[in-house]
Coordinates of C-alpha atoms and ligand atoms in Angstrom, one line a residue:
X547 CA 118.6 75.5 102.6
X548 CA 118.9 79.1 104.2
X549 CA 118.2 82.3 101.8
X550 CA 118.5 85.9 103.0
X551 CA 116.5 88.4 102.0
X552 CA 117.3 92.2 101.9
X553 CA 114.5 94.3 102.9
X554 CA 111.1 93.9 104.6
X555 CA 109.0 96.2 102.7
X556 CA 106.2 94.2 100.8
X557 CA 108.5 92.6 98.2
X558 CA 110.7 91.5 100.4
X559 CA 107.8 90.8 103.2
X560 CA 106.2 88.8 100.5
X561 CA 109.2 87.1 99.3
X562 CA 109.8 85.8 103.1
X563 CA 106.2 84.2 102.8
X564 CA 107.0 82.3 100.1
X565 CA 109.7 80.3 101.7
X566 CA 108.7 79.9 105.0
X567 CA 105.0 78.2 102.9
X568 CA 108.1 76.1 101.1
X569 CA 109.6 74.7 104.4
X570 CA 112.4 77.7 104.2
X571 CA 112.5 79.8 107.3
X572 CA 114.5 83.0 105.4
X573 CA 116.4 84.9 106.9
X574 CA 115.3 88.9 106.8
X575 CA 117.2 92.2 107.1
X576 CA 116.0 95.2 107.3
X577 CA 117.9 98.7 107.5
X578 CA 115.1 100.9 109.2
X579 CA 114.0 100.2 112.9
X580 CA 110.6 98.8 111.2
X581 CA 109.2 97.1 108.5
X582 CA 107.0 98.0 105.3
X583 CA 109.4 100.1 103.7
X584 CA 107.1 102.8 101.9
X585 CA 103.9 101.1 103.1
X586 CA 105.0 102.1 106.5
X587 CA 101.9 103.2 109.1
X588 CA 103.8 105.9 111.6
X589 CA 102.2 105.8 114.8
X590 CA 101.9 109.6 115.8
X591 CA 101.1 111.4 118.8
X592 CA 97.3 112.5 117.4
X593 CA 96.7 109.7 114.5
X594 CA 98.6 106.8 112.7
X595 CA 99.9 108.1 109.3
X596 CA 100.0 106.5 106.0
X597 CA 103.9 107.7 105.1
X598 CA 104.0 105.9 101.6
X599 CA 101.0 104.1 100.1
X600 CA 97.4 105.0 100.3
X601 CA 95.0 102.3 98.8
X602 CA 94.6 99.2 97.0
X603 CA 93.1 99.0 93.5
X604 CA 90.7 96.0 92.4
X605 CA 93.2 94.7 90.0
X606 CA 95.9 93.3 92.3
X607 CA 95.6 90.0 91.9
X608 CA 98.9 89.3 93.9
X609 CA 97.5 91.1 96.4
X610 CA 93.9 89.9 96.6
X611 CA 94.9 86.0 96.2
X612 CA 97.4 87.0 99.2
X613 CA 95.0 88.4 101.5
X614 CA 92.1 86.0 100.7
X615 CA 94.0 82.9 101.7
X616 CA 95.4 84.9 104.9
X617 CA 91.8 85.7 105.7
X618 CA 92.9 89.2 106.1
X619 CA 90.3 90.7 103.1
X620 CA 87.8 91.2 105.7
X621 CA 89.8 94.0 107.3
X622 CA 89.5 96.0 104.2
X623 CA 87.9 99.3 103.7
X624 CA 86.2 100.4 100.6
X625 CA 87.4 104.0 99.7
X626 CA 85.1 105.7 97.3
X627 CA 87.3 108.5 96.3
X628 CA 84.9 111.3 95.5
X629 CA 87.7 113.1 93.7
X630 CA 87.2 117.0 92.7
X631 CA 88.7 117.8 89.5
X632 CA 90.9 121.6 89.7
X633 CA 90.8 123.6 86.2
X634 CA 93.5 126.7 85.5
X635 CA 90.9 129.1 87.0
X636 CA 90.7 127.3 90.3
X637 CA 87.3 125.8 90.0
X638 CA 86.7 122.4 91.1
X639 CA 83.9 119.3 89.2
X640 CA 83.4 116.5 91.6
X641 CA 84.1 113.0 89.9
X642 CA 85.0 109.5 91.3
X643 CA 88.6 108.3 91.0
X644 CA 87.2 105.0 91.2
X645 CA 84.7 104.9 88.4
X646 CA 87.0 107.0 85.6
X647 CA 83.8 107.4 83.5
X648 CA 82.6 110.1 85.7
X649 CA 85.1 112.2 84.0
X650 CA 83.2 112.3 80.9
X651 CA 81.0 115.0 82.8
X652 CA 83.8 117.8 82.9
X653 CA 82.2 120.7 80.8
X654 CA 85.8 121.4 79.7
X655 CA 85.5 118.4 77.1
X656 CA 83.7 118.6 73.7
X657 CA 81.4 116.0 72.4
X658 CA 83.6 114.8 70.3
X659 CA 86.5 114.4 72.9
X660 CA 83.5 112.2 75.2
X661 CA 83.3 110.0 72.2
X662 CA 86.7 109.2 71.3
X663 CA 87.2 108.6 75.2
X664 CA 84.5 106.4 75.5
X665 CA 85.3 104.5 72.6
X666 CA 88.8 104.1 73.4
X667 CA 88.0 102.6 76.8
X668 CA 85.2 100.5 75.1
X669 CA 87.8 99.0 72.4
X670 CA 90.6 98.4 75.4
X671 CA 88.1 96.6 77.5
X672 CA 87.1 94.0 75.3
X673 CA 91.4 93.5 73.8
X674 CA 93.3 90.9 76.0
X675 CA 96.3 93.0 76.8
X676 CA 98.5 92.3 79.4
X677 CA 97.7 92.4 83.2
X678 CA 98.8 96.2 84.7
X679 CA 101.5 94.8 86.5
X680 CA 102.7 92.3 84.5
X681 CA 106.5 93.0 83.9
X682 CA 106.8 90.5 80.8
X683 CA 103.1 91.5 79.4
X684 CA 103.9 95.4 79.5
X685 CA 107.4 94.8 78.3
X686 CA 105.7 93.0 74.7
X687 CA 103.0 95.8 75.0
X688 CA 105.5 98.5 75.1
X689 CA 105.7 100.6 71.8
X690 CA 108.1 103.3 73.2
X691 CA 105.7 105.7 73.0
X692 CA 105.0 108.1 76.2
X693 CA 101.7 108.2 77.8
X694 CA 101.4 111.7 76.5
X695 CA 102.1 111.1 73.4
X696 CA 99.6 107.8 73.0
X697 CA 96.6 109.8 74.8
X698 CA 97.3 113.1 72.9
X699 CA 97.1 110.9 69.4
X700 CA 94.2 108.4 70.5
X701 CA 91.8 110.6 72.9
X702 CA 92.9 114.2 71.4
X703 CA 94.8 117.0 73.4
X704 CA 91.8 117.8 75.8
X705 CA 91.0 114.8 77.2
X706 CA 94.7 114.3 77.8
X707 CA 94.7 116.9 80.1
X708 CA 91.7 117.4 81.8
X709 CA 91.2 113.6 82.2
X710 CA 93.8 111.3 81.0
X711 CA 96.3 113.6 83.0
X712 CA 95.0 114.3 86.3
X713 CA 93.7 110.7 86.8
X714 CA 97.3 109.1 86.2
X715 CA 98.9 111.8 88.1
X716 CA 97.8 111.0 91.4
X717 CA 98.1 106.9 90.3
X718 CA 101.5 107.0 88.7
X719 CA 103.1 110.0 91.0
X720 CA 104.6 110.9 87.1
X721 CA 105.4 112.7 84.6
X722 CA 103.2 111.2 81.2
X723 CA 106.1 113.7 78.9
X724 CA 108.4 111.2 80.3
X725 CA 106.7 107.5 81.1
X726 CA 106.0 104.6 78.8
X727 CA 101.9 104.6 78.0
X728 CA 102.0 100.3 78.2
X729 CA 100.9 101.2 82.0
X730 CA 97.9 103.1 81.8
X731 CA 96.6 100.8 78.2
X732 CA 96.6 98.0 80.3
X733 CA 95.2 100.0 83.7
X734 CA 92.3 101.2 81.4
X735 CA 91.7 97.8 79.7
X736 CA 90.5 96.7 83.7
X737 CA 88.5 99.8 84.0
X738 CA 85.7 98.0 85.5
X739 CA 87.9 96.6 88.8
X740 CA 89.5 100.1 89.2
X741 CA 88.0 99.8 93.2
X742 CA 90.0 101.0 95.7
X743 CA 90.5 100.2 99.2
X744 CA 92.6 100.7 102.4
X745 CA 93.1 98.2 105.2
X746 CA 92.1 98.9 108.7
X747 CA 94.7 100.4 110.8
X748 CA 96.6 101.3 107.6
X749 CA 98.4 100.3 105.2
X750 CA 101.4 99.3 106.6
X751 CA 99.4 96.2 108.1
X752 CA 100.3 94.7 104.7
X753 CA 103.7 93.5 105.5
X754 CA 103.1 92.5 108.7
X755 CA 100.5 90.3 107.5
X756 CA 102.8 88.7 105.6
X757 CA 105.6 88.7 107.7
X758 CA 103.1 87.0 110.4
X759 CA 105.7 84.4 112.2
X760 CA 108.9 85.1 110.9
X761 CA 111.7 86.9 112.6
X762 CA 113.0 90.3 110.8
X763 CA 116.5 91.4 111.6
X764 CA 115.5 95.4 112.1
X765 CA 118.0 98.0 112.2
X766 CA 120.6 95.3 110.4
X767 CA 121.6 96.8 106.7
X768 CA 123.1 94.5 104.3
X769 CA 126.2 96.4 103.0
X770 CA 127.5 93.6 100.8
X771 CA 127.1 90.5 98.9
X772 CA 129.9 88.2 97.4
X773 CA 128.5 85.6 94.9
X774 CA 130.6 82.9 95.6
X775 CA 130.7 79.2 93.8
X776 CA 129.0 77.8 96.6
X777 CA 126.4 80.2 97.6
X778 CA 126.4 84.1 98.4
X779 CA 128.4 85.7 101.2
X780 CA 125.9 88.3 102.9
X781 CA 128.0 91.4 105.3
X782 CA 126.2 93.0 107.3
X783 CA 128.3 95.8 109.7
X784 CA 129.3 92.9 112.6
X785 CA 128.3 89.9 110.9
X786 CA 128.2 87.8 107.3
X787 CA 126.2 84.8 106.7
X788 CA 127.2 81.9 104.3
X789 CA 123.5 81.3 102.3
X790 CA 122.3 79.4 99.5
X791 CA 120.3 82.4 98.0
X792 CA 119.4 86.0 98.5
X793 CA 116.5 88.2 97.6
X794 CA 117.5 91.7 97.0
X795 CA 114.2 93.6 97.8
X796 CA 114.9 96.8 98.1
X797 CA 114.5 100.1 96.5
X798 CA 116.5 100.4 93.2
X799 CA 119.0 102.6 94.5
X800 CA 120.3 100.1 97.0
X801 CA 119.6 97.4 94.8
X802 CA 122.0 98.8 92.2
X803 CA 124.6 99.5 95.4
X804 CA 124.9 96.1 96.7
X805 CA 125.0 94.8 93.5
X806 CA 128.0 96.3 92.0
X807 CA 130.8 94.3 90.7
X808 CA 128.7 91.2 92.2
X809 CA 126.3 91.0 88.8
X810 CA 126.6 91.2 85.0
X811 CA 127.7 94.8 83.9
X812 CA 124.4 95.2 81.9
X813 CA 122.2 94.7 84.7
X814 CA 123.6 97.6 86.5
X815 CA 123.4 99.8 83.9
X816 CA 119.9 98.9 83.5
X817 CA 119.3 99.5 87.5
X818 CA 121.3 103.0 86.7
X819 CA 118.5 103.5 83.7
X820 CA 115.8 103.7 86.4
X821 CA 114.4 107.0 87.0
X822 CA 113.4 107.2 90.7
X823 CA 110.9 109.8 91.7
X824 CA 112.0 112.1 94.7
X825 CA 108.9 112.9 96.3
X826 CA 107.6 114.8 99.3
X827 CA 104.6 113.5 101.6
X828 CA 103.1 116.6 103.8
X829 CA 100.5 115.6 105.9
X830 CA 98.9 118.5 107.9
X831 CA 96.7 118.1 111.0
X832 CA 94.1 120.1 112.4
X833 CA 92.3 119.6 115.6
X834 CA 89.0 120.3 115.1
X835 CA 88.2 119.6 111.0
X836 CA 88.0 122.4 109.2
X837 CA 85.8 121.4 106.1
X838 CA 83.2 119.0 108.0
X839 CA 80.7 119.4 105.2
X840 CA 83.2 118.7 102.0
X841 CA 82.1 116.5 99.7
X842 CA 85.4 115.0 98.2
X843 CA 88.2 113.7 99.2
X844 CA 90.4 114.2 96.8
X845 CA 91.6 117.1 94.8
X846 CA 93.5 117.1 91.4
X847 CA 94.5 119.0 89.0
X848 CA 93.5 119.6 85.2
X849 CA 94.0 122.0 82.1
X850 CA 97.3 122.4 80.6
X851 CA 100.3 123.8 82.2
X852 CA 102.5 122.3 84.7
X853 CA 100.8 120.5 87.7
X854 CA 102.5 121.3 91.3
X855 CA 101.4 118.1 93.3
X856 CA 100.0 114.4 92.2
X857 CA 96.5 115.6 94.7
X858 CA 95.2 116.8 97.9
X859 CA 93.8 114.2 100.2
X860 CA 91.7 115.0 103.1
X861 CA 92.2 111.7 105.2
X862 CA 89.0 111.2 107.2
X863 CA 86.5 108.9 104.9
X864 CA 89.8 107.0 103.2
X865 CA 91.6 106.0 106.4
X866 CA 89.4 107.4 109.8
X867 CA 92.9 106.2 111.6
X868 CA 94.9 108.9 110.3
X869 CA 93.1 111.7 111.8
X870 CA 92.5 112.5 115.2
X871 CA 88.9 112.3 116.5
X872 CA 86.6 115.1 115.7
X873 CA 89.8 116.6 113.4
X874 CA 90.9 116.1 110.0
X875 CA 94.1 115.1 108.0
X876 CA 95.0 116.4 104.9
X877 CA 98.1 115.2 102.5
X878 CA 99.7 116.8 100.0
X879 CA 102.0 114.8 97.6
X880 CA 105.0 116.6 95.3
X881 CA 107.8 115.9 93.0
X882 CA 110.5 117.0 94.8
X883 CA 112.2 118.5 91.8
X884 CA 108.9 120.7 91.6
X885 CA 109.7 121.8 95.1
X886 CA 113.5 122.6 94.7
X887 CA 113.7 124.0 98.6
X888 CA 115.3 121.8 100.9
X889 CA 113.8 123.6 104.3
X890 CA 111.0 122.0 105.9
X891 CA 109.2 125.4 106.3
X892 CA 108.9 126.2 102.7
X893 CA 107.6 122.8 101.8
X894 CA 105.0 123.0 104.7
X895 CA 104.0 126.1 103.4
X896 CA 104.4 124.6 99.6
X897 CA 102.0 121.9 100.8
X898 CA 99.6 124.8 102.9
X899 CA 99.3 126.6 99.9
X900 CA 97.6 123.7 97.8
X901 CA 95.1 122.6 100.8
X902 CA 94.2 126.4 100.8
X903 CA 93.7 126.3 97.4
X904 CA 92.1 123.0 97.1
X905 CA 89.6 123.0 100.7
X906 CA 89.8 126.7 101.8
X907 CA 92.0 128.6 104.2
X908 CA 92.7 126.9 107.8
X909 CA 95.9 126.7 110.0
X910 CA 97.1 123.9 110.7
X911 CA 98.3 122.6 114.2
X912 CA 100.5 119.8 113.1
X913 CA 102.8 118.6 110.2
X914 CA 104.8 115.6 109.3
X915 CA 107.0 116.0 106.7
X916 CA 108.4 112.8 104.6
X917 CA 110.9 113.0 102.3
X918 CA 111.6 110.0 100.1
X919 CA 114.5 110.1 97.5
X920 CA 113.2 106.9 95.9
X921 CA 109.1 107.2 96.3
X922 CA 108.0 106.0 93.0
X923 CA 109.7 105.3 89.7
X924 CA 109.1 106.9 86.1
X925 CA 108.9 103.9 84.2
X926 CA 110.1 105.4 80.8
X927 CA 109.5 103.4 77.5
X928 CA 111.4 100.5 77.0
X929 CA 111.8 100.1 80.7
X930 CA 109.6 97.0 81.3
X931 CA 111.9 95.2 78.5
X932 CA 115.0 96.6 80.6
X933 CA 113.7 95.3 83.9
X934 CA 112.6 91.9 81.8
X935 CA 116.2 91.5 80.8
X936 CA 117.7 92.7 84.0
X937 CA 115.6 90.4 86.3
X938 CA 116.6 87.0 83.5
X939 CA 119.9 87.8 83.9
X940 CA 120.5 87.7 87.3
X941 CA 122.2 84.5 88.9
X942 CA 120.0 81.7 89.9
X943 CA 121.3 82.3 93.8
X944 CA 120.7 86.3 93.7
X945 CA 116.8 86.8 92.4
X946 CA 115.9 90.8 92.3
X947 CA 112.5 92.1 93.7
X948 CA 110.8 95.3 94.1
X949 CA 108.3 97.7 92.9
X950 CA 110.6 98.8 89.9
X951 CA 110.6 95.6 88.2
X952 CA 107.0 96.5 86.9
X953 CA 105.3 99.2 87.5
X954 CA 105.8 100.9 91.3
X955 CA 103.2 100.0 93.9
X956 CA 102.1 97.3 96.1
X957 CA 100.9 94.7 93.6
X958 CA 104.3 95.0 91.8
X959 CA 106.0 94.8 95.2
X960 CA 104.3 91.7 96.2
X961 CA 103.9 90.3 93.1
X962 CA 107.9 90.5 92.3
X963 CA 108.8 89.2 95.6
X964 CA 107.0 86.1 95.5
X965 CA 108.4 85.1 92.0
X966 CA 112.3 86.2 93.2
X967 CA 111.3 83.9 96.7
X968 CA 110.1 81.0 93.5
X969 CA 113.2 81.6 91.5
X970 CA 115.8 81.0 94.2
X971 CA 114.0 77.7 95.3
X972 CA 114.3 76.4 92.1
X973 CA 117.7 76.8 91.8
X974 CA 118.3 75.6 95.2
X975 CA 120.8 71.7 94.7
X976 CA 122.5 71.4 97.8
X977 CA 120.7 72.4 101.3
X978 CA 123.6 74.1 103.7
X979 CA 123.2 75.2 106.9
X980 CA 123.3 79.2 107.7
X981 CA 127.1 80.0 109.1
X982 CA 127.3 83.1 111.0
X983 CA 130.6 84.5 111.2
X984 CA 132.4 87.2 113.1
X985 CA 130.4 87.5 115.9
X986 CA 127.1 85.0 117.0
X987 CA 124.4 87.1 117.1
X988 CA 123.4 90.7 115.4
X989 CA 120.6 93.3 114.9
X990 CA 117.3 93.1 116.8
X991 CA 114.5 91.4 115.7
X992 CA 110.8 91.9 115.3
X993 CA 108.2 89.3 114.0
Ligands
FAD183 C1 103.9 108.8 98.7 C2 103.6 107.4 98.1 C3 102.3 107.0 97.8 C4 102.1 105.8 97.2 N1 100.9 105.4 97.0 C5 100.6 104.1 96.6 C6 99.3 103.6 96.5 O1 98.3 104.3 96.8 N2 99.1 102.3 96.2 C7 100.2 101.5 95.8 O2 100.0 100.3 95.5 N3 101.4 101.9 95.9 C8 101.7 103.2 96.3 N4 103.0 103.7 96.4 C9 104.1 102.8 96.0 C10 104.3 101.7 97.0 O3 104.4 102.2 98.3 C11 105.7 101.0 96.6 O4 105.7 100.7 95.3 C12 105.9 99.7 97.4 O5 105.6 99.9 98.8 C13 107.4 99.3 97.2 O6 107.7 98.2 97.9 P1 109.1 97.5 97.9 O7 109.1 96.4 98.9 O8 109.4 97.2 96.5 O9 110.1 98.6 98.3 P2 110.3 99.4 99.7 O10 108.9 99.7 100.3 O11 111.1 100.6 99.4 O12 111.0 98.4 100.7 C14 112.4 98.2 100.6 C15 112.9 98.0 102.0 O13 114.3 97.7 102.0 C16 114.9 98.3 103.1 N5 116.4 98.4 102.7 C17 116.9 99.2 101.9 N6 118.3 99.0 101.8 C18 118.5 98.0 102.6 C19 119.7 97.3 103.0 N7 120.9 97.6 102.5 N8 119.6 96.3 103.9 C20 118.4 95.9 104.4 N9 117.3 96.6 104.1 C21 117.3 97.6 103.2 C22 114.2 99.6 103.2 O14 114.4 100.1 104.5 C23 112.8 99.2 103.0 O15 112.1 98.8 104.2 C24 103.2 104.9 97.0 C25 104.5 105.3 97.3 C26 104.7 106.6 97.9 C27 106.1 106.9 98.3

């Protein structure tokens, strides 16, 4: 049986796993010169640099069962996230990102709003609701109302914004007017494994640990598939490939691309439902640090009004590799429709303007700037059902996977991939032998 699969980010990097630990060796393509898609550690001239993902929460299961049985959880790094909360006038309350109930302290909140916080997180702990990135459980949990609207009506209109607000922010990259609150109820239900961590060396180590062993075609987009009654036609620019079952596991842009006029109607449409979320990574770099005695880590912002960027992340305690030694990193994360201007000097000095706000004035002597048209996804209500259905009605020979199919973010990712890689083995009758036509041999490779 051969089976291709499109992308070596960590869906498709997990979906590879699966096979190859089924006796399939897949076969993996993979448009950029790397893999990890946006888990990708850049190697730069001072540090290594996180470009997408940041950390690992305690309630990725996927992710934990994964790295415990590759032996690779010893190579993690807990991340305490002292966290600084930023009100309307500027002033900053430390808090911890990873124990939410530190946000009861802000002196912005009543008594009254502590209690109905507390309680609500005290009834969703003890409710069996569905896992946070459980596609099927979030999709029956669903109620069509937006994160906004749930916290406003259960934890009143403070809370929502000074902590229901800026601690989804920086976890969701969204906007709570606008995405489905089945997310954050089941999030807050696990309250007590909200941990976070980062692996050594960075994130991007992820799909390589999965991908240990197997060969990646970089540099080799797909740009078509043809379902055929036999198995799937897979083009790449010199080459197609004869297979008995693909993974699509990319973003959902490209997802929806490949897969036009190949799948149902309705499944498109529901990839063209999708919101993605443009975003903008700015890391700036500073030789010597300029805030060695800061006590947090992170900064976000509270109090009503519109919010300019998902936090401010000084990079030293979270990822010591991502800044060079004796200096200091700092990221700054934005909607790109919140930062309309397409020149990279603007955004730098977007993205100077917040570290100045949220550490104190310093110049920096280094940027990277990333720009991601698909970072993250708005999951708006109703989505998880619309994935759900989009997902079930794919054919049994072309299985989608990919952060959108849940919630974004690594678990999802991983979580998705491995199911897609289950799905097409299942529907695997007849074993046939990879043809490559055209030409013999395309694309480099890297294991
Ligand atoms: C700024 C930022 C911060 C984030 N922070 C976190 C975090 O802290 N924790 C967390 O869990 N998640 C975080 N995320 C989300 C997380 O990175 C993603 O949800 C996850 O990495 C998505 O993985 P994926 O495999 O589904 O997609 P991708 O990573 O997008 O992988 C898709 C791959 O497919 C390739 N590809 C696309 N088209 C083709 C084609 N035609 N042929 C071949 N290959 C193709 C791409 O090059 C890419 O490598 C963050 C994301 C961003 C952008």
């Amino acid at each position: 049986m051969t089976v291709a699969v499109i992308g070596a980010g960590v869906a498709g990097a997990a979906a590879a796993r699966t096979l190859r630990r089924n006796g399939v060796e897949p076969l993996v393509f993979e448009a950029s010169d790397s893999v990890g898609g946006r888990t990708r550690t850049v190697a730069g001239d001072e540090c290594d640099i996180d470009s997408g993902a940041i950390f690992l929460m305690g309630s990725y299961d996927a992710t934990f069962r994964f790295l415990r049985e590759s032996g690779h959880d010893t190579e993690l790094r807990r991340w305490e996230a002292r966290a600084a909360v930023m009100d309307e006038d500027g002033k900053t309350y430390p808090v911890r990102f990873d124990r939410p109930w530190t946000f009861l302290r802000l002196p912005h909140l009543r008594w009254r709003d502590r209690l109905r916080l507390a309680r609500t997180i005290g009834a969703l702990s003890v409710r069996s609701g569905p896992a946070p990135f459980d596609t099927d459980g979030l999709a029956t949990a669903d109620d069509g109302r937006t994160l906004a609207e749930w916290a406003r009506a259960t934890v009143g209109d403070r809370a929502y914004e000074y902590v229901v607000r800026p601690l989804m922010g920086p976890l969701t990259g969204a906007d709570p007017e606008k995405i489905s609150a089945a997310f954050t109820i089941a999030l807050m239900s696990q309250v007590h494994r909200t941990r976070l961590s980062v692996p050594r060396g960075g994130l991007g180590r992820i799909a390589s640990w999965l991908l240990d062993g197997i060969d990646v075609r970089v540099s080799t987009p797909v740009r078509s598939l043809e379902h055929r009654s036999s198995g799937v036609r897979v083009g790449t620019a010199d080459e197609s490939f004869d297979v008995d079952g693909v993974v699509v596991a990319t973003d959902v842009r490209q997802a929806r691309a490949l897969l036009d006029g190949v799948v149902d109607d309705d499944v498109c449409a529901a990839l063209d439902a999708v919101a993605p979320i443009p975003a903008y990574h700015v890391l700036l770099g500073y030789d010597t640090d300029p805030w060695p005695a800061v006590g947090h880590d992170l900064v976000v912002q509270a109090g009503p009004g519109r919010h300019h960027n998902y936090g401010v992340l000084l990079n030293s305690r979270r990822a010591p590799y991502a800044v060079p030694r004796g200096g200091q990193t700092v990221s700054v994360y934005f909607d790109r429709d919140q930062a309309p201007e397409s020149d990279e000097e603007q955004v730098v000095a977007r993205a100077r303007g917040a570290v100045d706000r949220a550490f104190g004035v310093a110049t920096p002597d280094f940027h990277r700037v990333f720009g991601m048209d698909v970072a993250l996804i708005a999951p708006t209500p109703w989505h998880y059902e619309s994935m759900r259905r989009a997902r079930d009605a794919m054919p049994d020979t072309i299985r989608l996977a990919g952060d959108y199919l849940s919630h974004s973010g690594i678990e999802a990712a991983l979580d998705s991939g491995e199911r897609a890689a289950r799905d097409v083995l299942a529907s695997s009758v007849s074993p046939r032998s990879v043809i490559a036509r055209d030409r013999p041999a395309g694309g480099r490779s890297a294991s």
